[in-house]
XYZ file of C-alpha atoms in Angstrom:
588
model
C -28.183 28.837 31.184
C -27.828 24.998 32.140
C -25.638 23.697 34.701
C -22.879 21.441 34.166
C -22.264 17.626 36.048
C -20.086 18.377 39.487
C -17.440 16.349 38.109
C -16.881 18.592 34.717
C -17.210 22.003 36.523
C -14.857 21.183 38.959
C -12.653 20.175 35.442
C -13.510 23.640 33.551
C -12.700 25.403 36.228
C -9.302 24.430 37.387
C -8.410 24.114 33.467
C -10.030 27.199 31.911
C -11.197 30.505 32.675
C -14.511 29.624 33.346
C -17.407 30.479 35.525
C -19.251 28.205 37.940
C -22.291 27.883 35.305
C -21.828 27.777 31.753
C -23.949 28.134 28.494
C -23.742 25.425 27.003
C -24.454 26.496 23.380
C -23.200 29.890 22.808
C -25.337 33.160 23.213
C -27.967 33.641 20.107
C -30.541 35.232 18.821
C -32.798 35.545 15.676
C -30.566 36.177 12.496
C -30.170 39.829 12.112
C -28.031 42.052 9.762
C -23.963 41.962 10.677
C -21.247 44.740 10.039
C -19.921 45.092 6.596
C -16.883 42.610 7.811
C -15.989 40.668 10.811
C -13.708 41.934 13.588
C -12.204 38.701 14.260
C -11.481 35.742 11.926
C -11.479 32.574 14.147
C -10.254 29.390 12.893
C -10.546 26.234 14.776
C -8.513 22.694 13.589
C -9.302 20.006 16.052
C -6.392 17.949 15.040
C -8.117 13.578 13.870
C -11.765 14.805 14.221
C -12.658 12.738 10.899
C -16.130 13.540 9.528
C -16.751 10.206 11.246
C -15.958 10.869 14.485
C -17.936 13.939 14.065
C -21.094 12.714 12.992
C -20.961 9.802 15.694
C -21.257 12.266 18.515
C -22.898 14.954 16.227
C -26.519 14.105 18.222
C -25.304 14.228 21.573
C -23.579 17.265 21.272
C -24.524 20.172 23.753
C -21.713 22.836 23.819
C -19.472 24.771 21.063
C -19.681 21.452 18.841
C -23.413 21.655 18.882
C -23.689 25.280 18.099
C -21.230 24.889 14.874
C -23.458 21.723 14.168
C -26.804 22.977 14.411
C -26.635 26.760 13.705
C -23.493 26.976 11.340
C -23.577 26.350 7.382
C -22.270 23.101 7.651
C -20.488 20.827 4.868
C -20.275 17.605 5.976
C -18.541 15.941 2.771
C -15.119 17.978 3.656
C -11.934 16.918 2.628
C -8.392 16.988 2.816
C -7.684 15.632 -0.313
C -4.284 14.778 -0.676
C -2.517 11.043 0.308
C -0.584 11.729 3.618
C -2.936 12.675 5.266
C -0.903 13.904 8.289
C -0.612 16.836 10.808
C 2.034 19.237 9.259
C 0.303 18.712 5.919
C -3.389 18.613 6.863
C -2.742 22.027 8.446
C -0.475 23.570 5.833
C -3.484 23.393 3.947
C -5.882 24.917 5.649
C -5.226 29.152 5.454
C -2.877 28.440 2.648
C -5.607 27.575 0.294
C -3.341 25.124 -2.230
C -2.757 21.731 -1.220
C 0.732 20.224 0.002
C 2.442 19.706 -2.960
C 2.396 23.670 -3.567
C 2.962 24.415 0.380
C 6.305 22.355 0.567
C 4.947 20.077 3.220
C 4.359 16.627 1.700
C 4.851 14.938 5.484
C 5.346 15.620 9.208
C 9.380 15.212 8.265
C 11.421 13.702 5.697
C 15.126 12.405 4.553
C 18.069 14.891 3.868
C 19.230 12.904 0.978
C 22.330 14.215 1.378
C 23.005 13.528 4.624
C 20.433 10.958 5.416
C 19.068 12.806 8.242
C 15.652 13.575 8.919
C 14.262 17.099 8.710
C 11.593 18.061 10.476
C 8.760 19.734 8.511
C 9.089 23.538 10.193
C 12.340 23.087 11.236
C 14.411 26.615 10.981
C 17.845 25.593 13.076
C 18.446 29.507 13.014
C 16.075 30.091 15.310
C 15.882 29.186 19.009
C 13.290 28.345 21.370
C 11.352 30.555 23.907
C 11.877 28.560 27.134
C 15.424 27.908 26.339
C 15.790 24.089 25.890
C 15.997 21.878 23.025
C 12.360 19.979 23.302
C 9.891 18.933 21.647
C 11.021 19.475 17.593
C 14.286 21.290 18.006
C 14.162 25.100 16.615
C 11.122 25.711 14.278
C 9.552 28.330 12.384
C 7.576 28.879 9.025
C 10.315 28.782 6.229
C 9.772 25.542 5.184
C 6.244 26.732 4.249
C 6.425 27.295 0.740
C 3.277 29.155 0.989
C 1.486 32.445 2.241
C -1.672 32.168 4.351
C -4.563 34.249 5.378
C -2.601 36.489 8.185
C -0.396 37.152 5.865
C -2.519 38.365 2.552
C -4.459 40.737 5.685
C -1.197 41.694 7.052
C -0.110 43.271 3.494
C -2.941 45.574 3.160
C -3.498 45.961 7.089
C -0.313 46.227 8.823
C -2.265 47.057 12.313
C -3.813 43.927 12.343
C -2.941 41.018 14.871
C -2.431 37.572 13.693
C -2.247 34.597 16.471
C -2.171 31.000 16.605
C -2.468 28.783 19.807
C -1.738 24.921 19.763
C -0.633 21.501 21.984
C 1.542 21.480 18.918
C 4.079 23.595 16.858
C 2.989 22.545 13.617
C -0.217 23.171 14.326
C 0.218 27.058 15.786
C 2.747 27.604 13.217
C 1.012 26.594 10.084
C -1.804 28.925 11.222
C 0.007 31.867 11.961
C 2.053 32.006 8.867
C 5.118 33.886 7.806
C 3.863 37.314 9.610
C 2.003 36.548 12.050
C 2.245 38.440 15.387
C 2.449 35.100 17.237
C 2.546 31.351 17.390
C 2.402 29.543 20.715
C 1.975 25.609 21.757
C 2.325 23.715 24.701
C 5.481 22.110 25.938
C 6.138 20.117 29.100
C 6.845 21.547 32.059
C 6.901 24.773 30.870
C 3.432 26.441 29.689
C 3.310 28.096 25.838
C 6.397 28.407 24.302
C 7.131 29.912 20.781
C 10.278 30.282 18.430
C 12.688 33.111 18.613
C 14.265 34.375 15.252
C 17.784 35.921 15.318
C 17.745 40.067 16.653
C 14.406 38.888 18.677
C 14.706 38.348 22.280
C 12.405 35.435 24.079
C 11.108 37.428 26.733
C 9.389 39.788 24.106
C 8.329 36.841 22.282
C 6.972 35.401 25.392
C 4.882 38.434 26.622
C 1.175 37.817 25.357
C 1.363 34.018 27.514
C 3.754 35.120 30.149
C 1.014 35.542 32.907
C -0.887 32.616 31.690
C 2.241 30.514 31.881
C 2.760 31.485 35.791
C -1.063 30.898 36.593
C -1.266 27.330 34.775
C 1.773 26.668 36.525
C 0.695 27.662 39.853
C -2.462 25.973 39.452
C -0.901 22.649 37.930
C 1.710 22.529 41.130
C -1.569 23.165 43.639
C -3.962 21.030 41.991
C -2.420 18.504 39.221
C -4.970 17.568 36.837
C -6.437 14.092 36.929
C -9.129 12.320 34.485
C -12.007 10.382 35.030
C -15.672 9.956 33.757
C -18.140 12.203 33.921
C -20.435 10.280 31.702
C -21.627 6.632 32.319
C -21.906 6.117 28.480
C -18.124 6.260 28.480
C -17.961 4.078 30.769
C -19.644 1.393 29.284
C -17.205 1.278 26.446
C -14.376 -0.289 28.846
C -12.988 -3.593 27.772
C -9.835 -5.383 27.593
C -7.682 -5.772 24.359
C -4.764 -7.618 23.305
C -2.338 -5.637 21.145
C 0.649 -8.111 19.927
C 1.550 -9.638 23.387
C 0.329 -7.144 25.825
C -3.195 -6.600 26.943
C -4.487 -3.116 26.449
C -6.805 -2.111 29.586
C -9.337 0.594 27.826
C -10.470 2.324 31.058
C -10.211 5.566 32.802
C -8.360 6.976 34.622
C -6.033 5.462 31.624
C -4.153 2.152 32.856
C -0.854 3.255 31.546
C -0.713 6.549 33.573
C -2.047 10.000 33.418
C -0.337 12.529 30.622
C -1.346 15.945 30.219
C -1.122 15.688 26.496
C -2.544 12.080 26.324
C -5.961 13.886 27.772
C -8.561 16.745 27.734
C -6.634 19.042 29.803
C -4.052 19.591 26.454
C -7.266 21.236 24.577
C -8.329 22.767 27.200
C -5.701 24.570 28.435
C -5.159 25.766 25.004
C -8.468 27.053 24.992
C -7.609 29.487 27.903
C -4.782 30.469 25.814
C -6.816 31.664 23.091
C -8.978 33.403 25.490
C -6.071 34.873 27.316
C -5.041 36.180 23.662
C -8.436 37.976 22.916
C -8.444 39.166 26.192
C -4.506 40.784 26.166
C -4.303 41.708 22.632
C -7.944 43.255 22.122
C -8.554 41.301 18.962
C -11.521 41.603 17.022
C -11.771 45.208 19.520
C -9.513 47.817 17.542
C -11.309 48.764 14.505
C -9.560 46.176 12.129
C -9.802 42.567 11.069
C -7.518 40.398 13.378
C -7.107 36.602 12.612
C -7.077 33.965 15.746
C -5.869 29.915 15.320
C -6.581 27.569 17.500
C -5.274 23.934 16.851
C -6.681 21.543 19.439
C -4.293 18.638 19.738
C -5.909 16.235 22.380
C -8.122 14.256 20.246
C -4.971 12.918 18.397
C -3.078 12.287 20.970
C -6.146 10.081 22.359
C -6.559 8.717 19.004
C -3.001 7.600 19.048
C -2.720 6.235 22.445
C -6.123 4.509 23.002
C -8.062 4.270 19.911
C -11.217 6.282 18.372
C -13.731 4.108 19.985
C -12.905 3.872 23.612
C -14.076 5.378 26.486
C -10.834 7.768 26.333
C -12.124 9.095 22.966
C -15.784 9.259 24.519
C -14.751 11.549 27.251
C -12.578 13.779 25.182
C -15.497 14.241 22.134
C -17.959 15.776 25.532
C -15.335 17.759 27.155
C -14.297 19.418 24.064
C -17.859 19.954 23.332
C -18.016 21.675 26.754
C -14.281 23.370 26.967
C -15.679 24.931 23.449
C -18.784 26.148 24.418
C -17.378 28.601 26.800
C -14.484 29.876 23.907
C -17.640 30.541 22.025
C -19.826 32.357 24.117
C -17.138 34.122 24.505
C -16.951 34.899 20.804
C -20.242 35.616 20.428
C -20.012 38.754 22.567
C -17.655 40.183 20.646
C -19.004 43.653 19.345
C -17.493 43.984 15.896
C -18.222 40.474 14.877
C -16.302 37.146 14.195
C -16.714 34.341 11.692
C -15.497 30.733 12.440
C -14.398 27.876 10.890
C -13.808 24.593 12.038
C -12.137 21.442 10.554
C -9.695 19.027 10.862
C -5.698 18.288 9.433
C -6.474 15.186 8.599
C -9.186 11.822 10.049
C -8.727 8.661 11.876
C -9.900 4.858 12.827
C -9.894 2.859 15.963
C -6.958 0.468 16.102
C -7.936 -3.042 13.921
C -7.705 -5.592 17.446
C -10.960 -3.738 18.144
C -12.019 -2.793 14.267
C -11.645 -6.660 13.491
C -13.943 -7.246 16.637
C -16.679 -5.423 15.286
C -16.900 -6.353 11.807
C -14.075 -4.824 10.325
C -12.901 -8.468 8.869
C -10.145 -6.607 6.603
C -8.533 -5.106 9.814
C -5.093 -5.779 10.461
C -2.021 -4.443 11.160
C 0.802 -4.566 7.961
C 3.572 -7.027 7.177
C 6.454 -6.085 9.734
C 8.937 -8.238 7.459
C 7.548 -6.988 4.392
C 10.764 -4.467 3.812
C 13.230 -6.617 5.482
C 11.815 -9.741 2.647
C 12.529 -6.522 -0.031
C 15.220 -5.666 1.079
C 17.072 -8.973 1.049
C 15.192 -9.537 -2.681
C 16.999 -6.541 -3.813
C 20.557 -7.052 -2.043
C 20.606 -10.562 -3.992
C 19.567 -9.272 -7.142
C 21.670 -6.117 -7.477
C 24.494 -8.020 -5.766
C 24.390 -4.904 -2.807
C 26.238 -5.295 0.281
C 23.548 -2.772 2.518
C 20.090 -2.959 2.305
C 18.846 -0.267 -0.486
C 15.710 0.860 1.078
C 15.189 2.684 4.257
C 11.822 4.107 5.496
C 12.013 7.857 6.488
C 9.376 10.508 5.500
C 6.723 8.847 5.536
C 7.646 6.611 2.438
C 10.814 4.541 1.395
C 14.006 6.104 0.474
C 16.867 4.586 -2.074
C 19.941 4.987 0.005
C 23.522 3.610 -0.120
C 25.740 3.673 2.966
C 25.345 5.250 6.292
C 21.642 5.654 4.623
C 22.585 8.790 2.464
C 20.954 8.614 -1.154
C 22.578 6.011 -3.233
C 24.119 7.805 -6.303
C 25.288 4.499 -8.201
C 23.549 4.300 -11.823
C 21.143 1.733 -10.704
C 19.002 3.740 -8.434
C 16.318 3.968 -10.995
C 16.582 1.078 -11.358
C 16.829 -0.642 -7.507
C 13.455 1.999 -7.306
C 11.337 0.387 -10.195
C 12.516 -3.056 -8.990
C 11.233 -2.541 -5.567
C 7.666 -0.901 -6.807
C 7.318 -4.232 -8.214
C 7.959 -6.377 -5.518
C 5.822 -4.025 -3.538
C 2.669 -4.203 -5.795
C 2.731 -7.916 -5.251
C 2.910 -7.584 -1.968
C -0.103 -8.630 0.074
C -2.328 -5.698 1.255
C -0.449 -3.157 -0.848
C -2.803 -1.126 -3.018
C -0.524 0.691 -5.127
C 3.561 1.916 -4.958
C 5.045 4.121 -7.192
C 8.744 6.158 -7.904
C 8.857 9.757 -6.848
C 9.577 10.267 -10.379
C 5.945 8.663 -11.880
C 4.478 10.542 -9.154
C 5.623 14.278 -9.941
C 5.287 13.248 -13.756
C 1.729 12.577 -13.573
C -0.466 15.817 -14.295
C -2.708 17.728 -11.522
C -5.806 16.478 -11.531
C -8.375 19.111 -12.539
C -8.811 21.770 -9.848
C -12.726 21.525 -10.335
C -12.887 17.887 -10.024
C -14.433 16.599 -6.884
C -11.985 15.035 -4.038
C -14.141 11.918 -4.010
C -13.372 11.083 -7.739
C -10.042 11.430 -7.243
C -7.625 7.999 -7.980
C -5.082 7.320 -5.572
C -2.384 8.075 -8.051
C -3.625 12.019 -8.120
C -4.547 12.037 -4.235
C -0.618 11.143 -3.964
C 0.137 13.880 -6.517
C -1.254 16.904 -4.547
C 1.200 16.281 -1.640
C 4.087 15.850 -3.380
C 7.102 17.554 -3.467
C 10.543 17.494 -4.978
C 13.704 17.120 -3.200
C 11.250 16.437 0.060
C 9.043 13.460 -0.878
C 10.130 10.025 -0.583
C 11.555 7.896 -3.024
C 8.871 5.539 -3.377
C 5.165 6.274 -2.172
C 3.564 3.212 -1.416
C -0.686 3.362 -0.355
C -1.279 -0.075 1.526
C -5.315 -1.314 1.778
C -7.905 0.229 3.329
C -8.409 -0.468 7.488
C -4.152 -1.484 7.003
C -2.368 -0.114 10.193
C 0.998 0.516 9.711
C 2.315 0.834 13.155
C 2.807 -2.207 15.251
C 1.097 -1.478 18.391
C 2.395 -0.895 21.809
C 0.437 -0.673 24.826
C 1.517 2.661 26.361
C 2.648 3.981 22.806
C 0.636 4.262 19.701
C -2.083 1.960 19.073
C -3.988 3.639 16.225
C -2.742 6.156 13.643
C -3.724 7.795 10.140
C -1.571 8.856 6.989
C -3.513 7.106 4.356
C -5.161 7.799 1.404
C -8.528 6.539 2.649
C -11.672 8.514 3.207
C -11.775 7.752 7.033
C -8.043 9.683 6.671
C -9.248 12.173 4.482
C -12.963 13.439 5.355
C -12.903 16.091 7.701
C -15.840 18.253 9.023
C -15.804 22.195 7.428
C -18.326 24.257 9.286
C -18.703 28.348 8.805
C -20.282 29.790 12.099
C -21.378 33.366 13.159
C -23.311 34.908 15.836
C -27.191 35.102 14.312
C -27.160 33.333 11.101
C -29.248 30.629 10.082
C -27.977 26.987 10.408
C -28.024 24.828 6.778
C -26.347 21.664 5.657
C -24.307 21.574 2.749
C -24.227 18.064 1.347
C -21.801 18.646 -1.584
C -18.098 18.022 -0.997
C -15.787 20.989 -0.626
C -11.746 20.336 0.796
C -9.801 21.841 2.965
C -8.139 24.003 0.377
C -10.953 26.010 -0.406
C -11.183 27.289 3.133
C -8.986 30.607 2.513
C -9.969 31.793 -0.421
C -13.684 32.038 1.181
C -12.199 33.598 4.098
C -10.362 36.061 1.812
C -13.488 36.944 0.506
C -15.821 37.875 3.938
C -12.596 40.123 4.926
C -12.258 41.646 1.777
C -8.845 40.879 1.017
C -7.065 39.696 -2.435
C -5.719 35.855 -2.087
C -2.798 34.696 -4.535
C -3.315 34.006 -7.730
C -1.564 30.474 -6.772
C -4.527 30.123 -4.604
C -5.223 26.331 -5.606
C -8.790 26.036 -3.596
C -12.240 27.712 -4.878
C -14.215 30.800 -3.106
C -17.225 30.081 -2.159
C -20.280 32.269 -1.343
C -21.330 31.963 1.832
C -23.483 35.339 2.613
C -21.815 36.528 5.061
C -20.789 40.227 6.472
C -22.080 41.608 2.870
C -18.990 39.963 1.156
C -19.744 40.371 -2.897
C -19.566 37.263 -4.952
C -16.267 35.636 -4.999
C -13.904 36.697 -7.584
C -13.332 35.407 -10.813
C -11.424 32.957 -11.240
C -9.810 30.779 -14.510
C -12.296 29.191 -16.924
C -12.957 25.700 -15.255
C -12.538 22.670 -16.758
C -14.461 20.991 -19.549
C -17.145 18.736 -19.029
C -15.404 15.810 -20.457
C -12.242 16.695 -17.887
C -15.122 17.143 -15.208
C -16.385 13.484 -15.728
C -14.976 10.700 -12.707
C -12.764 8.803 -14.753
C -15.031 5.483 -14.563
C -17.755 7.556 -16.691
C -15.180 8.413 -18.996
C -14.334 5.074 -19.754
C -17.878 3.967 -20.614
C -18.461 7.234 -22.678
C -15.369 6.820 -24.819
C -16.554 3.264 -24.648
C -19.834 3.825 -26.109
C -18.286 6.666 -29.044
C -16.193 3.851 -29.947
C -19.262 1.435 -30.628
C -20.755 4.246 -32.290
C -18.585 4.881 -34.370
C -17.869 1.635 -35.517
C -21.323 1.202 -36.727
């Protein structure tokens, strides 16, 4: 046992369930032989930790991030491997084991095209929320989820098992819980852990497992409200002054622009306690069977959003993640029947490009903010229109007509191919295409590796009929698409890029033996290996690959469809040169 600085005790212990000293890698010992299957399938999605960001703090790691780091079987090339790279997405991906385009979730929302209205991606308006306001997303729940997950293939030959999710967001509880699960809960203001309410159930019963940890956060909130400062000097030193647009952006702590419970540690925190409050309440991973725990920690997004990936903000939050998840995990540990974890990310991140461009980054801006209106009024001239014909809504362009419902005149198709050529001339636009090129264009190869993949395929696995937009447009590299606004969103993510799409995938149990895994796996094949320790069948429309970890005596993953040849297997560079070289061949 170690003991902690003053100033992050005195944090852990008015936001978590923690005692005065804490471990600060969870309990171990040499690798010995484990039950036949775990007790308790733990999966942890701290929502923008890139691969990046994870690797820059990897070294100075000391709690629950070091112990995955340095003791689990760790793949450091993960991906999520589809375009938009974005919350609801990222973590539809992650227990469902098929990327986006199969889930139903290409984007956080998108455009009724009937109405023009924006659907958000859970949203179930025949359901009602828990602590009886309209917040947050409006009424959510999993139907939009085209897609089984993990609880659920357990939950079909296991009925007695428990299934939870815990998360600063809906999307992110949800997503993890699935269509069965026993409950989903995430953090709304001035309230404590909320969850949705489906018609015949009542909230109070939905409520129960968080009830009493709703009236002691509250308590303790309304006693002591939370506050945030440094408890590291290294943060410190990371201060500076910024100017975003017109404003001047004061990177310091406690933040310039006002303390916000989600803006900060606290969010990931106190849903830490919730997920200990859950194994605590509902005895998982104590009752004989295999029970399946979520946890979506939210705060390192919000930070990312608000103040950048490079801050002091973002310096504080990596270490007091680092410490709020050693405790979880020494809690874990203890567990008698067992527990496997895995932890990842929905999706990456960069710092915002005033800084970026600061520090080398010579390519970092932020995009065109007349770029659609200059489209827009190309378009209206040539097709003679009296309203502009595109609109942005789910996450990509939309073809609309008046009072921005979808325009059903003939020359749609053509307004679309017209403005995915004005768009590919566009400065810093990499490549735009119509829904309808997208969804034509084949799956790539489910062997081939997400780093080969071109940007045309990465926007194939994440799209959807009906729910995509009507023209998908992928601008540069280090190209911010929001403007900026001190006090709002400074940074964001939804691109196609790497530092968007590589994500940390770490396996961790009590007593095994840490090894890196240098090869790239995504975010899809997460489940099926999961499927496999527990001993449970996953979907044939399982899209992601089983992989053989070891662990709890699982047998070799099953067998699956032949893969793909060696010529489909080649990057599509290679290709070129060996058809290139046949050709000369055979020419001679």
């Amino acid at each position: 046992m170690s003991r902690l600085s003053a100033p992050l005790l005195l944090t852990l212990a008015t936001c978590l369930i923690a005692p005065a000293a804490m471990a600060q890698t969870p309990s171990s010992a040499a690798p010995g032989p484990q039950p036949e299957r775990p007790s308790l399938v733990v999966t942890i999605v701290v929502d923008q930790l890139s691969s990046n960001l994870f690797n820059q703090y990897r070294d100075r790691f000391t709690g629950g991030l070091h112990a995955l780091a340095s003791t689990g079987l760790v793949y450091a090339n993960g991906f999520q491997q589809h375009a938009m790279t974005e919350t609801c997405p990222g973590h539809a991906t992650i227990l469902t084991g098929v990327n986006p385009a199969s889930a139903g979730i290409p984007a956080n929302d998108w455009i009724d095209r009937a109405t023009g209205a924006e659907v958000y991606c859970l949203a179930a308006p025949q359901n009602t929320l828990a602590h009886g306001r309209i917040t947050d997303n409006g009424p959510v729940g999993p139907d939009q989820l085209l897609a089984t997950t993990l609880g659920d293939w357990l939950k079909a030959g296991s009925p007695t098992s428990r299934i939870f999710a815990v998360s600063g967001k809906d999307r992110g509880a949800i997503n993890l819980a699935g269509h069965h699960g026993d409950g989903a809960f995430w953090m709304t203001d001035g309230f404590g852990f909320t969850t949705y309410v489906e018609p015949g159930q009542t909230a109070e019963a939905k409520l129960a497992p968080v009830a009493a940890l709703n009236a002691r956060i509250n308590a303790r909130l309304a006693a002591s409200p939370p506050t945030w400062t440094y408890t590291r000097a290294e943060c410190r030193a990371l201060e500076g002054d910024w100017t975003i647009g017109t404003q001047t952006f004061h990177a310091t702590l406690p933040p310039a622009t006002g303390f916000k419970l989600d803006t900060s540690p606290v969010l990931d925190e106190l849903t830490l306690e919730a997920a200990t409050e859950l194994l605590d309440t509902q005895s998982l991973g104590r009752r004989g069977v295999t029970d399946v725990l979520g946890v979506s920690l939210s705060a390192t997004d919000r930070v990312g959003h608000a103040f950048g990936t490079q801050g002091p903000e973002m310096c504080e939050q990596m270490y007091r993640l680092d410490a709020a998840l050693g405790v979880f995990m020494d809690r874990l540990s203890q567990l008698p029947g067992g527990v496997v974890v895995v932890l990842t990310a929905d999706h990456g991140g960069s710092d915002f490009p005033e800084r970026m461009h600061e520090r080398g980054y010579d390519d970092a801006v932020r995009g065109d903010p007349a770029l659609l209106g200059r489209i827009n009024t190309a378009l209206r001239d040539r097709f003679n229109l009296t309203v502009d014909p595109l609109s942005y809504g789910g996450s990509g362009l939309m073809v609309v007509g008046a009072g921005n419902v979808e325009l059903a005149d003939r020359r749609r198709d053509q307004i679309a191919a017209a403005a995915v050529a004005l768009l590919r001339a566009a400065p810093n636009v990499a490549g735009a295409w119509t829904i309808e090129d997208v969804l034509a264009s084949p799956l790539p190869p489910r062997n081939l590796s997400p780093q080969e993949l071109t940007l045309l395929q990465r926007h194939r696995l994440g799209a959807v009929e009906g729910r995509s937009p009507d023209i998908v447009v992928a601008q540069w590299p280090n190209t911010t698409t929001v403007p900026g606004r001190v006090g709002g969103t400074l940074s964001t993510h939804g691109t196609p890029w790497d530092y968007d799409r590589g994500v940390p995938i770490v396996f961790w149990s009590p007593n095994i033996q840490g090894q890196e895994r240098f090869f790239p796996i995504r975010t899809i094949d997460i489940a099926p290996t999961l499927a496999n320790i527990v001993g449970v069948e996953a979907p044939t429309t399982v899209e992601g690959r089983c992989m053989d970890l070891g662990l709890f005596g699982a047998g070799d993953c099953p067998v699956v469809a032949p893969a793909a040849s060696a010529v489909e297997r080649r990057p599509a560079a290679l290709q070129r040169t060996v058809s290139g070289i046949a050709r000369r061949l055979g020419a001679r």
